[in-house]
PDB file of C-alpha atoms in Angstrom:
ATOM      1  CA  MET A 221     123.088 -32.894-139.112  1.00 55.00           C
ATOM      2  CA  ASN A 222     122.329 -31.409-142.525  1.00 64.00           C
ATOM      3  CA  ARG A 223     125.617 -32.663-143.925  1.00 66.00           C
ATOM      4  CA  SER A 224     124.906 -36.255-142.887  1.00 63.00           C
ATOM      5  CA  LEU A 225     121.508 -36.143-144.602  1.00 65.00           C
ATOM      6  CA  PHE A 226     123.359 -35.727-147.892  1.00 65.00           C
ATOM      7  CA  ALA A 227     126.608 -37.591-147.204  1.00 68.00           C
ATOM      8  CA  VAL A 228     125.166 -40.914-146.048  1.00 69.00           C
ATOM      9  CA  PRO A 229     122.865 -41.487-149.051  1.00 70.00           C
ATOM     10  CA  ALA A 230     125.641 -40.347-151.396  1.00 69.00           C
ATOM     11  CA  ALA A 231     128.102 -42.781-149.828  1.00 68.00           C
ATOM     12  CA  ILE A 232     125.589 -45.613-150.119  1.00 73.00           C
ATOM     13  CA  ALA A 233     124.899 -44.761-153.774  1.00 68.00           C
ATOM     14  CA  VAL A 234     128.602 -44.704-154.634  1.00 66.00           C
ATOM     15  CA  THR A 235     129.139 -48.050-152.889  1.00 70.00           C
ATOM     16  CA  VAL A 236     126.231 -49.695-154.690  1.00 61.00           C
ATOM     17  CA  PHE A 237     127.431 -48.313-158.026  1.00 64.00           C
ATOM     18  CA  THR A 238     130.968 -49.587-157.427  1.00 65.00           C
ATOM     19  CA  LEU A 239     129.750 -53.050-156.492  1.00 56.00           C
ATOM     20  CA  GLY A 240     127.389 -53.101-159.446  1.00 57.00           C
ATOM     21  CA  ILE A 241     130.024 -52.428-162.083  1.00 57.00           C
ATOM     22  CA  SER A 242     132.740 -54.648-160.679  1.00 53.00           C
ATOM     23  CA  THR A 243     133.261 -58.067-162.212  1.00 49.00           C
ATOM     24  CA  PRO A 244     132.957 -61.006-159.840  1.00 50.00           C
ATOM     25  CA  ALA A 245     136.288 -62.606-158.991  1.00 47.00           C
ATOM     26  CA  PHE A 246     135.205 -66.004-160.304  1.00 43.00           C
ATOM     27  CA  ALA A 247     134.483 -64.561-163.756  1.00 43.00           C
ATOM     28  CA  GLN A 248     137.880 -62.941-164.238  1.00 46.00           C
ATOM     29  CA  VAL A 249     140.536 -64.626-166.314  1.00 53.00           C
ATOM     30  CA  ASP A 250     144.168 -63.986-165.539  1.00 75.00           C
ATOM     31  CA  THR A 251     145.501 -61.958-168.459  1.00 79.00           C
ATOM     32  CA  CYS A 252     149.072 -63.000-167.818  1.00 86.00           C
ATOM     33  CA  SER A 253     148.299 -66.696-168.116  1.00 84.00           C
ATOM     34  CA  ALA A 254     145.695 -66.710-170.892  1.00 82.00           C
ATOM     35  CA  ALA A 255     146.771 -64.141-173.468  1.00 88.00           C
ATOM     36  CA  PRO A 256     150.450 -64.899-174.241  1.00 90.00           C
ATOM     37  CA  GLY A 257     149.921 -68.498-175.357  1.00 90.00           C
ATOM     38  CA  ALA A 258     146.931 -67.672-177.523  1.00 90.00           C
ATOM     39  CA  LEU A 259     148.718 -64.726-179.106  1.00 92.00           C
ATOM     40  CA  ARG A 260     151.844 -66.794-179.823  1.00 92.00           C
ATOM     41  CA  ALA A 261     149.668 -69.391-181.551  1.00 91.00           C
ATOM     42  CA  ALA A 262     148.050 -66.669-183.652  1.00 90.00           C
ATOM     43  CA  ALA A 263     151.491 -65.239-184.512  1.00 91.00           C
ATOM     44  CA  ALA A 264     152.511 -68.564-186.036  1.00 91.00           C
ATOM     45  CA  ALA A 265     149.858 -68.146-188.724  1.00 89.00           C
ATOM     46  CA  VAL A 266     150.786 -64.673-190.021  1.00 91.00           C
ATOM     47  CA  GLU A 267     153.584 -63.293-192.146  1.00 92.00           C
ATOM     48  CA  PRO A 268     157.012 -62.999-190.467  1.00 91.00           C
ATOM     49  CA  GLY A 269     157.170 -59.194-190.251  1.00 92.00           C
ATOM     50  CA  VAL A 270     153.841 -58.922-188.456  1.00 91.00           C
ATOM     51  CA  ALA A 271     154.672 -61.911-186.250  1.00 92.00           C
ATOM     52  CA  LYS A 272     158.008 -60.381-185.195  1.00 94.00           C
ATOM     53  CA  LYS A 273     156.360 -57.133-184.094  1.00 94.00           C
ATOM     54  CA  ALA A 274     153.589 -58.972-182.245  1.00 94.00           C
ATOM     55  CA  LEU A 275     156.027 -61.362-180.550  1.00 94.00           C
ATOM     56  CA  GLY A 276     158.015 -58.372-179.311  1.00 95.00           C
ATOM     57  CA  ASN A 277     154.901 -56.913-177.702  1.00 95.00           C
ATOM     58  CA  ILE A 278     154.028 -60.303-176.220  1.00 94.00           C
ATOM     59  CA  ALA A 279     157.507 -60.664-174.707  1.00 95.00           C
ATOM     60  CA  THR A 280     157.291 -57.168-173.227  1.00 95.00           C
ATOM     61  CA  GLY A 281     153.853 -57.995-171.824  1.00 94.00           C
ATOM     62  CA  GLU A 282     155.193 -61.139-170.190  1.00 94.00           C
ATOM     63  CA  LYS A 283     158.007 -59.158-168.565  1.00 95.00           C
ATOM     64  CA  LEU A 284     155.452 -56.663-167.273  1.00 93.00           C
ATOM     65  CA  CYS A 285     153.439 -59.565-165.845  1.00 92.00           C
ATOM     66  CA  GLU A 286     156.522 -60.829-164.029  1.00 93.00           C
ATOM     67  CA  ALA A 287     156.999 -57.329-162.610  1.00 92.00           C
ATOM     68  CA  GLY A 288     153.391 -57.355-161.371  1.00 90.00           C
ATOM     69  CA  ASN A 289     152.069 -54.707-163.761  1.00 90.00           C
ATOM     70  CA  GLU A 290     149.105 -56.524-165.288  1.00 90.00           C
ATOM     71  CA  LEU A 291     147.481 -53.355-166.612  1.00 91.00           C
ATOM     72  CA  ALA A 292     150.494 -52.372-168.721  1.00 93.00           C
ATOM     73  CA  ALA A 293     150.892 -56.008-169.816  1.00 93.00           C
ATOM     74  CA  SER A 294     147.277 -56.025-170.952  1.00 91.00           C
ATOM     75  CA  ARG A 295     147.969 -52.960-173.089  1.00 93.00           C
ATOM     76  CA  LYS A 296     150.912 -54.686-174.782  1.00 95.00           C
ATOM     77  CA  PHE A 297     148.803 -57.795-175.386  1.00 93.00           C
ATOM     78  CA  LYS A 298     146.069 -55.621-176.943  1.00 93.00           C
ATOM     79  CA  VAL A 299     148.612 -54.077-179.333  1.00 94.00           C
ATOM     80  CA  ALA A 300     149.833 -57.556-180.307  1.00 94.00           C
ATOM     81  CA  ALA A 301     146.262 -58.794-180.797  1.00 93.00           C
ATOM     82  CA  LYS A 302     145.465 -55.827-183.033  1.00 93.00           C
ATOM     83  CA  ALA A 303     148.576 -56.478-185.132  1.00 93.00           C
ATOM     84  CA  LEU A 304     147.582 -60.133-185.462  1.00 92.00           C
ATOM     85  CA  ASN A 305     143.959 -59.214-186.258  1.00 91.00           C
ATOM     86  CA  VAL A 306     142.719 -61.185-183.245  1.00 89.00           C
ATOM     87  CA  ASP A 307     139.861 -60.182-180.950  1.00 89.00           C
ATOM     88  CA  TYR A 308     141.569 -59.525-177.595  1.00 85.00           C
ATOM     89  CA  ALA A 309     138.315 -59.880-175.633  1.00 83.00           C
ATOM     90  CA  SER A 310     137.895 -63.450-176.885  1.00 80.00           C
ATOM     91  CA  LEU A 311     141.333 -64.334-175.499  1.00 76.00           C
ATOM     92  CA  LYS A 312     140.252 -63.304-172.014  1.00 66.00           C
ATOM     93  CA  ALA A 313     136.781 -64.862-172.124  1.00 59.00           C
ATOM     94  CA  PRO A 314     136.314 -67.853-169.844  1.00 54.00           C
ATOM     95  CA  VAL A 315     135.994 -71.065-171.798  1.00 50.00           C
ATOM     96  CA  ALA A 316     133.241 -73.493-170.828  1.00 48.00           C
ATOM     97  CA  ALA A 317     134.433 -76.974-169.966  1.00 45.00           C
ATOM     98  CA  ALA A 318     133.793 -79.538-172.677  1.00 45.00           C
ATOM     99  CA  LYS A 319     131.694 -82.525-171.682  1.00 44.00           C
TER     100      LYS A 319
END
């Protein structure tokens, strides 16, 4: 009985915390579809050496996406964005529809 007096409120608190920090599904943007195109466009505007390195990371990220490893792909896209001096968070932000 004493254990349940502690365990139940703790379980409820952990559940509420987890739900509170999670992003709603409708607000998420698919990294594998949004980032590569935007990064390739940014790579076209920089010097060839930087672009080559970034394009290599983008290609690796796309292969990781095909393999189903979105987390590792996101890391590669972040490295490419940093090399291109692009804000990675802005690539993943949902874009409002133009009217």
